[in-house]
């Protein structure tokens, strides 16, 4: 994957997160956001990112340094305890399932890939929100079994229920197809033949939860029927819908952040996918992010390591 595109996808994801932070948890249509705002839900300065980006940055640094899962958990712990990877060194939000997993690792010394909660009630979007760098690293990986295993393992660090695993797999496999030249409609349509037969039985059993958004007519779904909660299925659906509906990267981010609910995560996943769908669009609001030098200090070495010049 080419360096400039890799950097764009990462930056778009961070912009999506920061764009959604001030309106997180708001009720749909009780507000309209069309620029990078300050204050709001978390009373942060304009351009502040949240846990989504912090854990994404931790993953990027881990991948760049060829770190193992224990190294990654150490970074997650630094984020939780000391505000590492945050713009102002303050962790203003972290999901309970992630907290539970980090404690499992730090206090109970559980094996990393078994730290995630396996309960059906722990199917939030906390793994989905941080996996874009893995999709980029796997862009040129032709071995599907290897892609699926890595996606599963990185997800289970915090989320071990097969529904959360399938959410990550769908996200990364769609991303993989698009990064290799498929249109989003084809990428989604091909999942049934290309991905379904390769899934393990536990993950395959969760397919019906996502089936509605994988149909060819999903893009025509009414906005009223799109939930945008922190439940992994809702988040994935809302992001896929936003990317499908929009005609530009900027429009996709605005559409996603105005759905209400878990706006930062829906917008970050939307933006990551939309950056791939609209490869010639500039990343809007990129120069309004906080701490650009700090962001570059993690993103640049990652891009240098994993991109290829064509
Ligand atoms: Mg967040």
XYZ file of C-alpha atoms and ligand atoms in Angstrom:
311
model
C 0.000 0.000 0.000
C 1.250 3.430 -0.941
C 2.504 5.709 1.887
C 0.283 8.733 1.228
C -2.871 6.583 1.127
C -1.911 4.754 4.304
C -1.386 8.054 6.097
C -4.705 9.402 4.759
C -6.688 6.453 6.131
C -5.116 6.875 9.567
C -5.627 10.649 9.636
C -9.235 10.316 8.439
C -9.960 7.905 11.287
C -8.555 10.331 13.859
C -10.523 13.229 12.366
C -13.711 11.132 12.509
C -13.115 10.402 16.192
C -12.359 14.054 17.067
C -15.329 15.229 15.016
C -17.710 12.963 16.933
C -16.307 13.503 20.448
C -18.190 16.764 21.268
C -21.587 15.250 20.356
C -21.181 11.731 21.734
C -24.342 10.297 23.342
C -26.517 13.119 21.986
C -29.960 12.274 20.654
C -30.215 12.250 16.869
C -31.481 15.518 15.381
C -31.205 17.349 18.723
C -28.040 18.916 17.230
C -26.208 19.341 13.936
C -22.438 19.252 13.660
C -20.668 20.403 10.479
C -17.344 21.671 11.820
C -14.759 20.615 14.403
C -16.291 21.760 17.691
C -14.888 22.406 21.158
C -16.512 21.563 24.525
C -19.691 19.503 24.259
C -20.071 16.092 25.864
C -16.536 15.804 27.262
C -15.634 19.524 27.579
C -12.490 19.080 25.521
C -10.728 21.561 23.217
C -11.517 21.385 19.517
C -9.575 18.637 17.747
C -9.370 16.338 20.805
C -9.506 12.644 20.130
C -10.831 9.908 22.429
C -10.064 6.327 23.490
C -10.675 5.158 19.924
C -7.635 7.045 18.646
C -5.564 6.488 21.799
C -5.885 2.713 21.491
C -5.312 2.981 17.721
C -2.072 4.913 18.332
C -1.007 2.296 20.879
C -1.631 -0.435 18.306
C 0.328 1.447 15.639
C 3.315 1.883 17.922
C 3.106 -1.783 18.859
C 2.998 -2.912 15.220
C 5.855 -0.570 14.250
C 8.081 -2.010 16.979
C 7.076 -5.644 16.251
C 5.730 -5.820 19.794
C 3.813 -8.803 21.126
C 0.401 -8.789 22.843
C 1.945 -8.238 26.271
C 3.715 -5.125 24.960
C 0.396 -3.899 23.566
C -1.363 -4.445 26.899
C 1.365 -2.433 28.599
C 0.494 0.448 26.270
C -3.235 0.009 26.922
C -2.476 0.111 30.629
C -0.436 3.309 30.210
C -3.380 4.809 28.368
C -5.829 3.829 31.106
C -3.640 4.765 34.094
C -1.612 7.764 32.914
C -3.431 9.215 29.889
C -0.747 8.038 27.468
C -1.738 8.486 23.801
C -4.209 11.232 24.721
C -3.826 14.807 23.438
C -3.718 16.241 26.967
C -2.473 13.172 28.837
C -5.883 12.728 30.366
C -8.101 9.706 29.736
C -11.587 11.189 29.768
C -13.322 8.055 28.506
C -12.674 4.327 28.329
C -15.095 1.464 27.731
C -15.864 -0.885 30.605
C -15.027 -3.990 28.569
C -11.577 -2.543 27.837
C -11.058 -1.690 31.514
C -12.036 -5.246 32.446
C -9.564 -6.706 29.919
C -6.673 -4.456 30.987
C -7.295 -5.427 34.637
C -7.423 -9.079 33.637
C -3.986 -8.691 32.119
C -2.393 -6.428 34.742
C -3.851 -7.879 37.934
C -4.947 -11.428 37.134
C -2.098 -12.130 34.684
C -4.474 -13.714 32.184
C -3.058 -14.769 28.791
C -3.494 -11.734 26.469
C -5.832 -13.376 23.950
C -8.053 -14.546 26.823
C -8.332 -11.180 28.568
C -11.422 -10.069 26.661
C -14.874 -10.628 28.120
C -16.597 -13.539 26.344
C -20.064 -12.647 27.554
C -22.857 -11.791 25.135
C -23.331 -8.552 27.066
C -19.767 -7.453 26.295
C -20.374 -6.858 22.597
C -19.467 -3.193 22.447
C -17.447 -1.579 19.670
C -14.223 -1.284 21.719
C -12.216 -3.624 19.497
C -13.677 -2.430 16.193
C -12.694 1.154 17.003
C -8.954 0.515 17.178
C -8.278 -1.956 14.345
C -7.766 0.268 11.269
C -3.939 -0.001 11.479
C -4.214 -3.795 11.385
C -6.291 -3.530 8.197
C -3.534 -1.417 6.631
C -0.773 -3.800 7.681
C -2.776 -6.671 6.165
C -3.574 -4.842 2.908
C -1.098 -6.942 0.920
C -1.641 -10.168 2.909
C -3.069 -12.680 0.434
C -3.446 -15.480 2.985
C -7.017 -15.075 4.208
C -6.635 -17.589 7.047
C -3.783 -15.504 8.421
C -5.811 -12.298 8.139
C -8.741 -13.883 9.973
C -6.567 -15.335 12.729
C -4.807 -12.021 13.392
C -8.093 -10.110 13.335
C -9.532 -12.601 15.806
C -6.522 -12.459 18.123
C -6.281 -8.660 18.197
C -10.024 -8.482 18.914
C -9.981 -11.034 21.726
C -7.499 -8.943 23.708
C -10.515 -6.911 24.814
C -13.601 -8.571 23.251
C -13.884 -12.352 23.152
C -17.519 -12.952 22.149
C -17.750 -14.274 18.552
C -20.156 -11.456 17.625
C -17.488 -8.850 18.344
C -14.960 -11.005 16.494
C -17.248 -11.181 13.450
C -17.696 -7.399 13.541
C -13.923 -6.944 13.354
C -13.615 -9.578 10.626
C -16.315 -7.985 8.464
C -14.744 -4.543 8.889
C -11.244 -5.708 8.027
C -12.264 -7.985 5.163
C -14.311 -5.197 3.540
C -11.352 -2.889 4.029
C -9.033 -5.503 2.508
C -11.193 -5.919 -0.594
C -11.481 -2.142 -1.049
C -7.748 -1.607 -0.561
C -7.281 -4.129 -3.347
C -9.477 -2.253 -5.777
C -13.015 -3.515 -5.170
C -15.922 -1.094 -4.985
C -17.655 -1.102 -1.602
C -20.777 -2.768 -3.039
C -18.702 -5.617 -4.480
C -16.626 -5.889 -1.317
C -19.797 -6.398 0.745
C -21.547 -8.640 -1.799
C -18.534 -10.947 -2.102
C -18.383 -11.645 1.639
C -21.003 -14.389 1.379
C -18.918 -16.425 -1.061
C -15.398 -15.328 -0.069
C -15.598 -15.052 3.700
C -18.507 -17.121 5.032
C -16.994 -20.550 4.184
C -13.731 -19.574 5.906
C -15.255 -18.712 9.290
C -14.981 -20.918 12.355
C -18.363 -22.306 13.525
C -18.596 -20.011 16.574
C -18.127 -16.894 14.448
C -20.304 -18.165 11.596
C -23.159 -18.627 14.088
C -23.196 -14.838 14.579
C -23.664 -14.100 10.857
C -27.466 -13.558 11.143
C -26.867 -10.540 13.403
C -25.081 -8.766 10.540
C -26.999 -10.292 7.606
C -29.335 -7.306 7.134
C -26.516 -4.878 6.459
C -24.775 -7.240 4.039
C -27.705 -7.354 1.576
C -27.417 -5.414 -1.727
C -30.309 -3.112 -0.768
C -28.886 -2.098 2.607
C -27.738 1.261 1.230
C -31.378 2.215 0.680
C -32.259 1.656 4.334
C -34.011 4.644 5.871
C -31.929 6.720 8.311
C -34.654 6.091 10.912
C -33.831 2.383 10.809
C -30.116 2.911 11.481
C -29.197 2.653 15.130
C -25.850 4.156 16.054
C -25.289 2.793 19.535
C -22.088 1.381 21.010
C -23.320 -2.184 20.383
C -20.872 -3.605 17.849
C -23.591 -4.575 15.356
C -25.219 -1.114 15.500
C -21.873 0.667 15.125
C -20.811 -1.461 12.176
C -24.179 -0.990 10.460
C -24.186 2.770 11.008
C -20.654 3.121 9.623
C -21.353 0.937 6.593
C -24.565 2.872 5.916
C -22.815 6.237 6.186
C -20.027 5.206 3.815
C -22.520 3.755 1.336
C -24.776 6.810 1.366
C -22.141 9.534 1.181
C -20.533 10.906 -1.970
C -17.347 12.215 -0.345
C -15.121 11.573 2.666
C -16.253 14.834 4.247
C -19.945 14.051 3.688
C -19.483 10.576 5.190
C -17.983 11.995 8.396
C -20.743 14.610 8.726
C -23.448 12.015 8.062
C -21.996 9.605 10.648
C -21.427 12.192 13.374
C -25.001 13.408 13.065
C -26.564 9.997 13.727
C -26.345 10.535 17.498
C -25.335 7.844 19.983
C -21.755 6.626 19.783
C -20.787 9.371 17.334
C -17.014 9.242 17.752
C -16.690 5.533 17.064
C -19.272 5.487 14.267
C -17.495 8.446 12.661
C -13.996 7.006 13.071
C -14.921 3.709 11.394
C -16.921 5.548 8.733
C -13.973 7.852 8.022
C -11.481 4.976 7.772
C -13.663 3.180 5.220
C -14.578 6.383 3.387
C -10.919 7.370 3.034
C -10.441 4.145 1.085
C -13.668 4.558 -0.892
C -12.789 8.133 -1.939
C -9.013 7.902 -2.452
C -8.689 11.355 -4.018
C -10.525 13.315 -1.334
C -8.361 15.382 1.006
C -8.836 14.609 4.708
C -11.054 17.435 5.976
C -10.196 19.203 9.247
C -6.854 17.399 9.399
C -5.033 20.608 10.338
C -7.493 21.178 13.199
C -6.395 18.137 15.202
C -4.556 18.726 18.450
C -0.898 17.737 18.834
C 0.002 17.267 15.147
C 3.698 16.762 15.937
C 2.889 14.051 18.460
C 0.536 12.309 16.024
C 3.213 12.384 13.320
C 5.749 10.880 15.732
C 3.648 7.694 15.826
C 2.089 7.738 12.355
C 5.220 8.496 10.305
C 7.314 5.531 11.514
C 4.274 3.245 11.081
C 3.734 4.405 7.496
C 7.454 4.179 6.719
C 7.575 0.607 7.991
C 4.424 -0.784 6.384
C 3.931 1.153 3.129
C 5.412 0.408 -0.242
C 6.231 2.792 -3.037
C 4.493 1.701 -6.189
Mg -14.410 7.137 22.106
